[in-house]
Tab-separated table of N, CA, C and O in Angstrom:
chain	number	residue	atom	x	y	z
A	1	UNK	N	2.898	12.832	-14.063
A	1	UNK	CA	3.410	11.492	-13.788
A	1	UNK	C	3.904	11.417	-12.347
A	1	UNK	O	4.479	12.386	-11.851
A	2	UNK	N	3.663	10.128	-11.563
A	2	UNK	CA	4.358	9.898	-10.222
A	2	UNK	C	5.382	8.561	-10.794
A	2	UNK	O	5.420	7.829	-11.783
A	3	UNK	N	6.011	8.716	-9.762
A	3	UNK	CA	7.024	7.859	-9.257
A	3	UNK	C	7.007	6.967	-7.915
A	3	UNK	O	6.862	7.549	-6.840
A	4	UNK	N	7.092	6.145	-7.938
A	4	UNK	CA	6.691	5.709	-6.382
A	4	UNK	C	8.193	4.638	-5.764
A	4	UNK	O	8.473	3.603	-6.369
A	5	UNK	N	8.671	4.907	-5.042
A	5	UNK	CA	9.276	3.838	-3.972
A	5	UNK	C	9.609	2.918	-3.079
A	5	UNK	O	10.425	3.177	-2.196
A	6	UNK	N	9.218	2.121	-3.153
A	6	UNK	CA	8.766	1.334	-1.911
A	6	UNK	C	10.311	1.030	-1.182
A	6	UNK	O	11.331	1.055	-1.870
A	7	UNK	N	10.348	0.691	0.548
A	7	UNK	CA	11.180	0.408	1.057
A	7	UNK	C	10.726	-0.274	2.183
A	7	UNK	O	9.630	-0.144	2.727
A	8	UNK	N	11.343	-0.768	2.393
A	8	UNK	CA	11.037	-1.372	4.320
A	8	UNK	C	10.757	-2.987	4.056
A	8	UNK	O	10.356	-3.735	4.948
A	9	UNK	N	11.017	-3.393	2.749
A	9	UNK	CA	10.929	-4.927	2.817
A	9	UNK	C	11.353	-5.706	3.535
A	9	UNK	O	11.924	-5.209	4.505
A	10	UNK	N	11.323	-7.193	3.478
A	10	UNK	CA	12.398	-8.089	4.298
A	10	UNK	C	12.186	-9.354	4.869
A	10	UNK	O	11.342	-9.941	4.193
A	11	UNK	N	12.633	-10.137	5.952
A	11	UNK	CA	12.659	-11.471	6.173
A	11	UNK	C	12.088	-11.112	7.711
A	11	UNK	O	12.481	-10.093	8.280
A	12	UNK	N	11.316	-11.853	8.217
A	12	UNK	CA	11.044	-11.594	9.119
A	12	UNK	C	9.932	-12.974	10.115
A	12	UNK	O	9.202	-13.746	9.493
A	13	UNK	N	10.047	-13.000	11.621
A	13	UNK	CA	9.382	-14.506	11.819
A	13	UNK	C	8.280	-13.967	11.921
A	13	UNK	O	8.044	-12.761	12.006
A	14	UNK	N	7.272	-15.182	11.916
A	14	UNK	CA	6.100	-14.812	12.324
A	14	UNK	C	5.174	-14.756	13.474
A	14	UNK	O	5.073	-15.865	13.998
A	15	UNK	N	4.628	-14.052	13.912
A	15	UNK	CA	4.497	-12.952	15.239
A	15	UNK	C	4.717	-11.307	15.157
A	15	UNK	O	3.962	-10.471	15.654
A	16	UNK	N	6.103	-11.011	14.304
A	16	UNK	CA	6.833	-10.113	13.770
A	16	UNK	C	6.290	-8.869	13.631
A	16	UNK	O	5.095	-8.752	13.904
A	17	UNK	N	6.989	-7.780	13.216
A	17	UNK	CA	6.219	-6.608	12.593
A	17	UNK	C	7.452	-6.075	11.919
A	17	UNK	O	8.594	-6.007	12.373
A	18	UNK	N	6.864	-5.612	10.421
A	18	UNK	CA	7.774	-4.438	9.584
A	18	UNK	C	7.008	-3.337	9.448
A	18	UNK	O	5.817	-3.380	9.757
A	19	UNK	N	7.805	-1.783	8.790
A	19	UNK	CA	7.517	-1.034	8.487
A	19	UNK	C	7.452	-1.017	7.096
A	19	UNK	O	8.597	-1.281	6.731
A	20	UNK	N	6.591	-0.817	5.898
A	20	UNK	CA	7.425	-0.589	4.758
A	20	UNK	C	6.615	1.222	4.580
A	20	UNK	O	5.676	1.753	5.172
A	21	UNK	N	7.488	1.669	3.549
A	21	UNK	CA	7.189	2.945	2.698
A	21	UNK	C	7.056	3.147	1.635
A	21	UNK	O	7.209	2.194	0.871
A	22	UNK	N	6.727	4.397	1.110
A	22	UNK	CA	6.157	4.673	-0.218
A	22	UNK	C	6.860	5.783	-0.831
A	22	UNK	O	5.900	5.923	-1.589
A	23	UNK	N	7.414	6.425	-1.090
A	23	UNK	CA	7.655	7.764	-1.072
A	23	UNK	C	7.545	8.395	-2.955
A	23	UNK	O	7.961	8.157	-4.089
A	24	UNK	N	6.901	9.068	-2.376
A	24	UNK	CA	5.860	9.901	-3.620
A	24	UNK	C	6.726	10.699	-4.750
A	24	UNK	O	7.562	11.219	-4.012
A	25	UNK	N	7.066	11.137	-6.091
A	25	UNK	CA	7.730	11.890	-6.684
A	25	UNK	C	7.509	13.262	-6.301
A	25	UNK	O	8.257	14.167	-5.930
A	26	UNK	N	6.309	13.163	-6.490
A	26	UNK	CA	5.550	14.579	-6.147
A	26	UNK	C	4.286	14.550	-5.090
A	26	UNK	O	3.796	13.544	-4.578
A	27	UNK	N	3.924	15.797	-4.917
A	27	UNK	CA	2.649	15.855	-4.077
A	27	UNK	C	1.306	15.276	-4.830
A	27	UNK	O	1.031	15.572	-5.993
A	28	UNK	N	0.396	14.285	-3.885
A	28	UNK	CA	-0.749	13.709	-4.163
A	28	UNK	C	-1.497	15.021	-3.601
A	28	UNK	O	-1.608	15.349	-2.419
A	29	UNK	N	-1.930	15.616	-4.618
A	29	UNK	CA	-3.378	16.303	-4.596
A	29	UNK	C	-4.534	15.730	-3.426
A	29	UNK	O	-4.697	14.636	-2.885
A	30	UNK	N	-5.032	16.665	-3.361
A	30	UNK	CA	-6.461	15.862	-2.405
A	30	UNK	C	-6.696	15.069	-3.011
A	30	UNK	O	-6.086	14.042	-2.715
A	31	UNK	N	-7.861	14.940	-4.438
A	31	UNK	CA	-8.653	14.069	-4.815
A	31	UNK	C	-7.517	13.190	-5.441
A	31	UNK	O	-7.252	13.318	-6.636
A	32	UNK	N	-6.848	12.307	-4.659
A	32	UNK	CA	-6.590	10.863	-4.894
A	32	UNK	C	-6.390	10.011	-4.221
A	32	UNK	O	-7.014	10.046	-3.161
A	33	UNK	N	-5.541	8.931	-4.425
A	33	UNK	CA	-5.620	7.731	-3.387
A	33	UNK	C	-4.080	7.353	-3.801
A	33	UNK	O	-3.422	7.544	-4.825
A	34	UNK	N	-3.793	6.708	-2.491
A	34	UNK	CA	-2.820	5.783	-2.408
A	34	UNK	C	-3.186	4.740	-1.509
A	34	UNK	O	-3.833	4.942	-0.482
A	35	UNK	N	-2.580	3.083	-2.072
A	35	UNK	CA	-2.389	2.367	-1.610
A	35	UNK	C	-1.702	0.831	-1.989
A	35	UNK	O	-1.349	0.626	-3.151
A	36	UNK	N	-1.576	0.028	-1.195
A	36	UNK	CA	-0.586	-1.407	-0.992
A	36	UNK	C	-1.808	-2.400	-1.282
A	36	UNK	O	-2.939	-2.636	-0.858
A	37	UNK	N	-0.919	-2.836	-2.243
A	37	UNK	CA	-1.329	-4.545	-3.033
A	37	UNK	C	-0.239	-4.862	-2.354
A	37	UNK	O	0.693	-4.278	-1.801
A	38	UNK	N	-0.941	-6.937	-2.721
A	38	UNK	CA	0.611	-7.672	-2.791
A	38	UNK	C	0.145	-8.517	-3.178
A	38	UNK	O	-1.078	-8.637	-3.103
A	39	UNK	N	1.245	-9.822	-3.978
A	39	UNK	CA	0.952	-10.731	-4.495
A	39	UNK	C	1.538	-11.917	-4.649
A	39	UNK	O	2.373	-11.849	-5.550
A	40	UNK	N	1.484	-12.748	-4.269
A	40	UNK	CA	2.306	-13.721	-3.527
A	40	UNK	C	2.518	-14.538	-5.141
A	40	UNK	O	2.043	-14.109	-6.193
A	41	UNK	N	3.394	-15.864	-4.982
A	41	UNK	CA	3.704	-16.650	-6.133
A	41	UNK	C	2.717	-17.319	-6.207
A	41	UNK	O	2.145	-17.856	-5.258
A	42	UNK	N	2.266	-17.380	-7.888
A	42	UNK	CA	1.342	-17.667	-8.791
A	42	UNK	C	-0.269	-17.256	-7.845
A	42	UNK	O	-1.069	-18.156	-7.591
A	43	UNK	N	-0.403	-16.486	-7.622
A	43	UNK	CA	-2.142	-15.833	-6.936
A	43	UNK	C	-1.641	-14.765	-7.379
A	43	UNK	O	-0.465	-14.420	-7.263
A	44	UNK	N	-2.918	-13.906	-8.162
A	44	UNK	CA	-3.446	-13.002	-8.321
A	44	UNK	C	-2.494	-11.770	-7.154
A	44	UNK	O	-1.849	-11.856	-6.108
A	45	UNK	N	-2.797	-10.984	-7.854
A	45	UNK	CA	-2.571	-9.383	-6.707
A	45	UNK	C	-3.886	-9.028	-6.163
A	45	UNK	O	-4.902	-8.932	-6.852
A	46	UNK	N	-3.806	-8.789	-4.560
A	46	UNK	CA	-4.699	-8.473	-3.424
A	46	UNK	C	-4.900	-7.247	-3.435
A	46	UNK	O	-4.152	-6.705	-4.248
A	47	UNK	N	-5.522	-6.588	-2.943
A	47	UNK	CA	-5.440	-5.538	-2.479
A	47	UNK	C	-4.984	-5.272	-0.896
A	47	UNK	O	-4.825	-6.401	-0.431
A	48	UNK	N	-4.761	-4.486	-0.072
A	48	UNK	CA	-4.493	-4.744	1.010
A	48	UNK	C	-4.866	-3.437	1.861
A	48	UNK	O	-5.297	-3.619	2.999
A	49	UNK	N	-4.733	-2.194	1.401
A	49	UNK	CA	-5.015	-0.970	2.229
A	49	UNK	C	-4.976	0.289	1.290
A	49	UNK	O	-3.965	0.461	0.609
A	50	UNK	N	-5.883	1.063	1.223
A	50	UNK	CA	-5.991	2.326	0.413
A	50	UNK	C	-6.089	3.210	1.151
A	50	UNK	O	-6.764	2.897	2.132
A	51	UNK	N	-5.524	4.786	1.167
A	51	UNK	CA	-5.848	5.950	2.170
A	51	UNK	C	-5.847	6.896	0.994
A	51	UNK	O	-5.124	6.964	0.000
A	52	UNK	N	-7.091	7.752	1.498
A	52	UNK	CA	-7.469	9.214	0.287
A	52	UNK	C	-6.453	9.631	0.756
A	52	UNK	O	-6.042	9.132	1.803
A	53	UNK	N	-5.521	11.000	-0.080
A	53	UNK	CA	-4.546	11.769	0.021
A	53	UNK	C	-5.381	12.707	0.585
A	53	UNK	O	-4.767	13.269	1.492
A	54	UNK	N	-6.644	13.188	0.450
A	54	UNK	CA	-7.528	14.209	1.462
A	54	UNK	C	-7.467	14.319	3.058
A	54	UNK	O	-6.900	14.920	3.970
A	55	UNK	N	-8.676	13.083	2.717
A	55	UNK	CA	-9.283	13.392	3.913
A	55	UNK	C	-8.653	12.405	4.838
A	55	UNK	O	-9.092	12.516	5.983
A	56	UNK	N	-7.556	11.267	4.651
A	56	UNK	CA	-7.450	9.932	5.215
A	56	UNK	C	-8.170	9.177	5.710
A	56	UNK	O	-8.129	8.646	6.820
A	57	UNK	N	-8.875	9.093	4.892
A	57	UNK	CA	-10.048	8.013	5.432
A	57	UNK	C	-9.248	6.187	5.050
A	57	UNK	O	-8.421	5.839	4.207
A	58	UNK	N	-9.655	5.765	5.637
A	58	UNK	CA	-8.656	4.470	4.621
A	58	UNK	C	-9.934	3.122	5.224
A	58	UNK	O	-10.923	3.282	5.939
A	59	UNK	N	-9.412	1.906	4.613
A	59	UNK	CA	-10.438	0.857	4.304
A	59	UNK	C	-8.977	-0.709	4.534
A	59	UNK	O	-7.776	-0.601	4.291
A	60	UNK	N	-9.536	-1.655	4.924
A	60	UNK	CA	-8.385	-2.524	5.019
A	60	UNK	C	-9.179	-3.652	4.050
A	60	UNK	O	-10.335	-3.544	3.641
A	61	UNK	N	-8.326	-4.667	3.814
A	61	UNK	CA	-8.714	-6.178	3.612
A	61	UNK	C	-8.476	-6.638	4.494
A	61	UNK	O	-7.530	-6.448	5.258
A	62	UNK	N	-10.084	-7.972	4.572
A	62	UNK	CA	-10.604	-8.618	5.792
A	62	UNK	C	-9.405	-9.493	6.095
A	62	UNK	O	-9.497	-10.151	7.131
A	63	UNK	N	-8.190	-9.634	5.313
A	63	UNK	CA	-6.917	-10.558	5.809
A	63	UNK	C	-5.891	-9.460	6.351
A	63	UNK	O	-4.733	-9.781	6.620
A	64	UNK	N	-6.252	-8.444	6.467
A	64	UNK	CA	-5.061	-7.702	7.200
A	64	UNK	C	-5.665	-6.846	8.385
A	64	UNK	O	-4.979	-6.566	9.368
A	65	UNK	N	-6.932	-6.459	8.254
A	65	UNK	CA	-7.486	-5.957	9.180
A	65	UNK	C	-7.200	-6.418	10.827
A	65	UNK	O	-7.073	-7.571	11.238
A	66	UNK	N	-7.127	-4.877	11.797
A	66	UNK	CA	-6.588	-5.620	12.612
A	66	UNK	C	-5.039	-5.597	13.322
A	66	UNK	O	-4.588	-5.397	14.450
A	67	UNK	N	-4.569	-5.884	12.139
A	67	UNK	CA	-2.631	-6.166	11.931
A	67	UNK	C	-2.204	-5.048	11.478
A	67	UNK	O	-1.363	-4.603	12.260
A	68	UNK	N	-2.439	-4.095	10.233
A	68	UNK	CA	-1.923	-3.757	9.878
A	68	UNK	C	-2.457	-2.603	9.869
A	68	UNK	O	-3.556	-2.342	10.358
A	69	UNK	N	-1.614	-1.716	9.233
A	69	UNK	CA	-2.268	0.177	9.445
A	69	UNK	C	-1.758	1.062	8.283
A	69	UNK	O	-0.633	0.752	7.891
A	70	UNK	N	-2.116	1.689	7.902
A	70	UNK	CA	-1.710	2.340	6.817
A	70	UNK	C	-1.899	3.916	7.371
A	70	UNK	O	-2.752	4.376	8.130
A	71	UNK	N	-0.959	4.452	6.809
A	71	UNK	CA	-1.009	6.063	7.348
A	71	UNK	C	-0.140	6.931	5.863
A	71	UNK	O	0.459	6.309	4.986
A	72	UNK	N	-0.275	8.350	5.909
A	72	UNK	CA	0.747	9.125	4.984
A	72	UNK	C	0.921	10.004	5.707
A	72	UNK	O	0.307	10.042	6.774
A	73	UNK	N	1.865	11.038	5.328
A	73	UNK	CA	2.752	12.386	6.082
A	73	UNK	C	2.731	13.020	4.350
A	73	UNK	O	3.700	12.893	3.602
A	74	UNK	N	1.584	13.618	3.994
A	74	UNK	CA	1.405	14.950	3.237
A	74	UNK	C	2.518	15.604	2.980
A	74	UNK	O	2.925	15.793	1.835
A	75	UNK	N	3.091	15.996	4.009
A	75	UNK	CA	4.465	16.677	4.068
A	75	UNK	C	5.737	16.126	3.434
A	75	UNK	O	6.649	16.787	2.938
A	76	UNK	N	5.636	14.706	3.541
A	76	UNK	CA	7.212	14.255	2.959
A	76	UNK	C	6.752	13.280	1.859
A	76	UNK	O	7.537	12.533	1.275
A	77	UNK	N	5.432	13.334	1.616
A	77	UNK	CA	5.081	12.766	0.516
A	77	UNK	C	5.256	11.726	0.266
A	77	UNK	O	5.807	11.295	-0.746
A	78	UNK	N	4.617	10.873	1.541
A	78	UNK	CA	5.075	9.423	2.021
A	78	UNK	C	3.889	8.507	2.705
A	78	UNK	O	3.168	8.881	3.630
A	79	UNK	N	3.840	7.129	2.000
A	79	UNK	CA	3.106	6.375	2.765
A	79	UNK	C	3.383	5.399	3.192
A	79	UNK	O	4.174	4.735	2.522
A	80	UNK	N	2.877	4.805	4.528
A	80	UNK	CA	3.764	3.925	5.570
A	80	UNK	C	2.536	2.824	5.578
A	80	UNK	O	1.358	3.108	5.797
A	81	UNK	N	3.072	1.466	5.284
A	81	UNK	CA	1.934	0.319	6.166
A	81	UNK	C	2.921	-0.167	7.318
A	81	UNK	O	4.081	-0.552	7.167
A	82	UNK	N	2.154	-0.058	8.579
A	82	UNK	CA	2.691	-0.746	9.185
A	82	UNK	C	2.275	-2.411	9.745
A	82	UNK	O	1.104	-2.579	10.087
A	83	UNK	N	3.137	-3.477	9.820
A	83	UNK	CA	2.460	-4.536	9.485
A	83	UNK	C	3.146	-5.288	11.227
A	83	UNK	O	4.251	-5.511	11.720
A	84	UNK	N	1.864	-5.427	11.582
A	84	UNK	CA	1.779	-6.764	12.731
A	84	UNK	C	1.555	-7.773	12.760
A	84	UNK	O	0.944	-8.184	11.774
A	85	UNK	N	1.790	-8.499	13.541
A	85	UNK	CA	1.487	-10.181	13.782
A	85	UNK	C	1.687	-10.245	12.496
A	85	UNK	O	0.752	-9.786	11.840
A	86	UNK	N	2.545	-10.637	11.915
A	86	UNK	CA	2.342	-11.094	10.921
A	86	UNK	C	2.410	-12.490	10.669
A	86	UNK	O	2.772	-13.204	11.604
A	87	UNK	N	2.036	-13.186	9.212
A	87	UNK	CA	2.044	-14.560	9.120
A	87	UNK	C	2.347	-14.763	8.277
A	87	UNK	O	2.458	-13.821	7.492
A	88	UNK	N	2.736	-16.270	7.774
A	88	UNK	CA	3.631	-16.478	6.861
A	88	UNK	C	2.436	-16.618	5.989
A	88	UNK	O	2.731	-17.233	4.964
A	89	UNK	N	1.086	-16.231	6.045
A	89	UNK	CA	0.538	-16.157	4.623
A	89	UNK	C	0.513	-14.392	3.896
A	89	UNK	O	-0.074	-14.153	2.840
A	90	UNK	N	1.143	-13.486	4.579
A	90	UNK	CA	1.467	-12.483	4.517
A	90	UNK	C	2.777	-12.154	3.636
A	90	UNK	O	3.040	-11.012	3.262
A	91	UNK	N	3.577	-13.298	3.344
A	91	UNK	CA	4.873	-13.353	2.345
A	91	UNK	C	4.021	-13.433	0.951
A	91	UNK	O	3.330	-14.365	0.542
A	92	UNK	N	4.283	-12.187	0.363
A	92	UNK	CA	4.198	-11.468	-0.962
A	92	UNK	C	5.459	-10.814	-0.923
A	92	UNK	O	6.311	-10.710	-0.041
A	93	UNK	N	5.328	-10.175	-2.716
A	93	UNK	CA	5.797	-8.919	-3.307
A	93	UNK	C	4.426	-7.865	-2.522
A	93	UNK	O	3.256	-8.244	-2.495
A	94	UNK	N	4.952	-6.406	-1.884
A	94	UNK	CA	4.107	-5.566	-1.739
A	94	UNK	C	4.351	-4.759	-2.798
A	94	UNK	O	5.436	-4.824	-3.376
A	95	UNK	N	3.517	-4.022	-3.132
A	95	UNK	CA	3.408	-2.757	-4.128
A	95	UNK	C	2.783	-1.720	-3.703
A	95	UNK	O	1.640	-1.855	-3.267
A	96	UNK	N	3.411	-0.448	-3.742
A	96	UNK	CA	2.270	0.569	-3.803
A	96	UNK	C	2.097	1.551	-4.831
A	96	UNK	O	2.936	1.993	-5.616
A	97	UNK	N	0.653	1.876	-4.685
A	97	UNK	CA	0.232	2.909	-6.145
A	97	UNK	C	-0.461	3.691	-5.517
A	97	UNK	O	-0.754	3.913	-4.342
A	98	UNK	N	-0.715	4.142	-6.665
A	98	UNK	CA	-1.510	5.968	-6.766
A	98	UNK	C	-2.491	6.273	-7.730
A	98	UNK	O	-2.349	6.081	-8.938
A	99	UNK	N	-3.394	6.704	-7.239
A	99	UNK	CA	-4.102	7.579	-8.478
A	99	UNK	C	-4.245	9.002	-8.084
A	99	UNK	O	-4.317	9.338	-6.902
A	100	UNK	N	-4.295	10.010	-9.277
A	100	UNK	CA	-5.270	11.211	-8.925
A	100	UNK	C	-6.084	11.364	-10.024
A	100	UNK	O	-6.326	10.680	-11.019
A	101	UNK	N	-6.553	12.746	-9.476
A	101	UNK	CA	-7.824	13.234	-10.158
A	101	UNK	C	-8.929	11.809	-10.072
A	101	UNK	O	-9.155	11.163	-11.095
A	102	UNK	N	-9.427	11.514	-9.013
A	102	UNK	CA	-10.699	10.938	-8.802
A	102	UNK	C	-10.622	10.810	-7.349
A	102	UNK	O	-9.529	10.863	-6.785
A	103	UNK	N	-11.620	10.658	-6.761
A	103	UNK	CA	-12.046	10.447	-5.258
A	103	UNK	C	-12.362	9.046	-5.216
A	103	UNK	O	-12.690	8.579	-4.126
A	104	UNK	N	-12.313	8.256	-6.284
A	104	UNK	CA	-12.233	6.580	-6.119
A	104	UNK	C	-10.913	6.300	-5.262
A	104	UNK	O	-9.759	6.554	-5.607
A	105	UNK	N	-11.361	5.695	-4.016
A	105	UNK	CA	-9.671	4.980	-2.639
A	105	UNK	C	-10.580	3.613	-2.424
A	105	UNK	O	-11.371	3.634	-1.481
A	106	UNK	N	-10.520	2.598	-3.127
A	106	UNK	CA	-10.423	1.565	-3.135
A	106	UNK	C	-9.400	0.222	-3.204
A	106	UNK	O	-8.171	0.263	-3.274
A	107	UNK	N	-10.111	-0.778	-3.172
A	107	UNK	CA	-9.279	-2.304	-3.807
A	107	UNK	C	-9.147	-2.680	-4.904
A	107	UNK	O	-8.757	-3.818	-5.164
A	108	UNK	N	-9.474	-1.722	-5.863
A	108	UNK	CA	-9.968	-2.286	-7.447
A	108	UNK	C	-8.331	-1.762	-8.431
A	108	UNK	O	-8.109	-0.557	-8.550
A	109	UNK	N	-7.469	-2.662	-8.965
A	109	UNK	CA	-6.149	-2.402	-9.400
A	109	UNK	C	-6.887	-1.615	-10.683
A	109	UNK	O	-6.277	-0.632	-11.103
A	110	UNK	N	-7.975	-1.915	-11.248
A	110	UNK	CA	-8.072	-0.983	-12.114
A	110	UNK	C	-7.666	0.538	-12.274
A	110	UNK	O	-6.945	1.016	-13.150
A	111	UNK	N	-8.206	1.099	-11.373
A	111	UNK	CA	-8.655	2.393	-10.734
A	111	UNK	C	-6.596	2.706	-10.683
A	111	UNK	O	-6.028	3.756	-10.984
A	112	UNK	N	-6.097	1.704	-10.319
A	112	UNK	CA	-4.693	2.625	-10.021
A	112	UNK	C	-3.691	3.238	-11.204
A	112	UNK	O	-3.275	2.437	-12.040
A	113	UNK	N	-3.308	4.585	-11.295
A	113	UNK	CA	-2.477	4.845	-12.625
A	113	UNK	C	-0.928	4.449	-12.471
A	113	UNK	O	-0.247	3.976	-13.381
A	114	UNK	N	-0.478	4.725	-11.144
A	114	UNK	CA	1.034	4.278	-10.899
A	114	UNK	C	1.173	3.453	-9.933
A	114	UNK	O	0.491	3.430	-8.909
A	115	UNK	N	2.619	2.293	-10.391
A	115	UNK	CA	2.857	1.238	-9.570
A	115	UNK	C	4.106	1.667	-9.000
A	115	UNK	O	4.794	2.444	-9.661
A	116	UNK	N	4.654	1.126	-7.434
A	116	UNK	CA	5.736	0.707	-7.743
A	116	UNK	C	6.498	0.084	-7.646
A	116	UNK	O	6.014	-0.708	-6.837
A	117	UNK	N	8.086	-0.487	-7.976
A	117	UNK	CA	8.451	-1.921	-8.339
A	117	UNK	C	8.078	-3.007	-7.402
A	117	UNK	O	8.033	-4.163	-7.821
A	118	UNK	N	7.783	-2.703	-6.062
A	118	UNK	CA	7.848	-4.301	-5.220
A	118	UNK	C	8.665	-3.822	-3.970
A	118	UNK	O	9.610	-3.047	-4.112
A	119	UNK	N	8.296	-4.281	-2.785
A	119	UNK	CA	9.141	-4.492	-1.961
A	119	UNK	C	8.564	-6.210	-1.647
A	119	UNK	O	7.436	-6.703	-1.660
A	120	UNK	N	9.588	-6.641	-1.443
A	120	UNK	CA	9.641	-8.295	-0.965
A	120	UNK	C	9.257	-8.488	0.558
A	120	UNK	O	10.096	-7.926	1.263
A	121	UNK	N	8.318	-9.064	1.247
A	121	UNK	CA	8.143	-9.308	2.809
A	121	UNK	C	7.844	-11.171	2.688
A	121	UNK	O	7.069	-11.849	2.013
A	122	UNK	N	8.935	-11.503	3.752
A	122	UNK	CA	8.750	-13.075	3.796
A	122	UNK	C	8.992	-13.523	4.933
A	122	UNK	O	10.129	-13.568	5.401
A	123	UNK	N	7.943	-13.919	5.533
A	123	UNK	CA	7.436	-14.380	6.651
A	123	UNK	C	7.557	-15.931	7.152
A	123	UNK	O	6.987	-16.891	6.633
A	124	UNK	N	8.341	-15.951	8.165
A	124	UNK	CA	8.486	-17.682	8.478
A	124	UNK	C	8.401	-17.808	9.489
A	124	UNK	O	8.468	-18.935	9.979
């Protein structure tokens, strides 16, 4: 089982940039993935950025691409989006998850086994 954390939420104008984080219970094995959804009021959950715990390869959505960056530190068992320019269509709940045991690092919420609760980003 993981645990996940999110932090770095918040209020912020738009132009702006936050950091948020992830921080892992335990170590992500190679073969898995982490990454940030979000989901704004009444729409669906997005996907937004996935990075293999391997190899870091990572993949964006065509609405964040650009702006935003996703990275992890193996070591502290942590994953960071960092978010630019941002815009006020960028105010969601963020989430991040995890899977292991598969080499699937996609956008597909299926595929993910752990969530976690939300960090809030609201953009004006």
């Amino acid at each position: 089982h993981v645990q996940l954390v999110e932090s770095g939420g918040g209020s912020v104008q738009a132009g702006g940039s936050l950091r948020l984080s992830c921080a892992a219970s335990r170590y992500m094995y190679d073969n898995g993935c982490m990454g940030w959804f979000r989901q704004a009021p009444g729409k669906e959950r997005e996907g937004v950025a996935p990075i293999a715990t391997g190899s870091g390869n990572t993949y964006y959505s065509d609405s964040v691409k650009g702006r935003f960056t996703i990275s992890r530190d193996n070591a502290k068992n942590t994953m960071y989006l960092q978010m630019s320019s941002l815009k006020p269509e960028d105010t969601a709940m963020y989430y991040c998850t995890a899977l292991t045991g598969s080499w699937y690092c996609g956008l597909n919420t299926e595929h993910f086994d752990y969530w976690g609760q939300g960090t809030q980003v609201t953009v004006s």
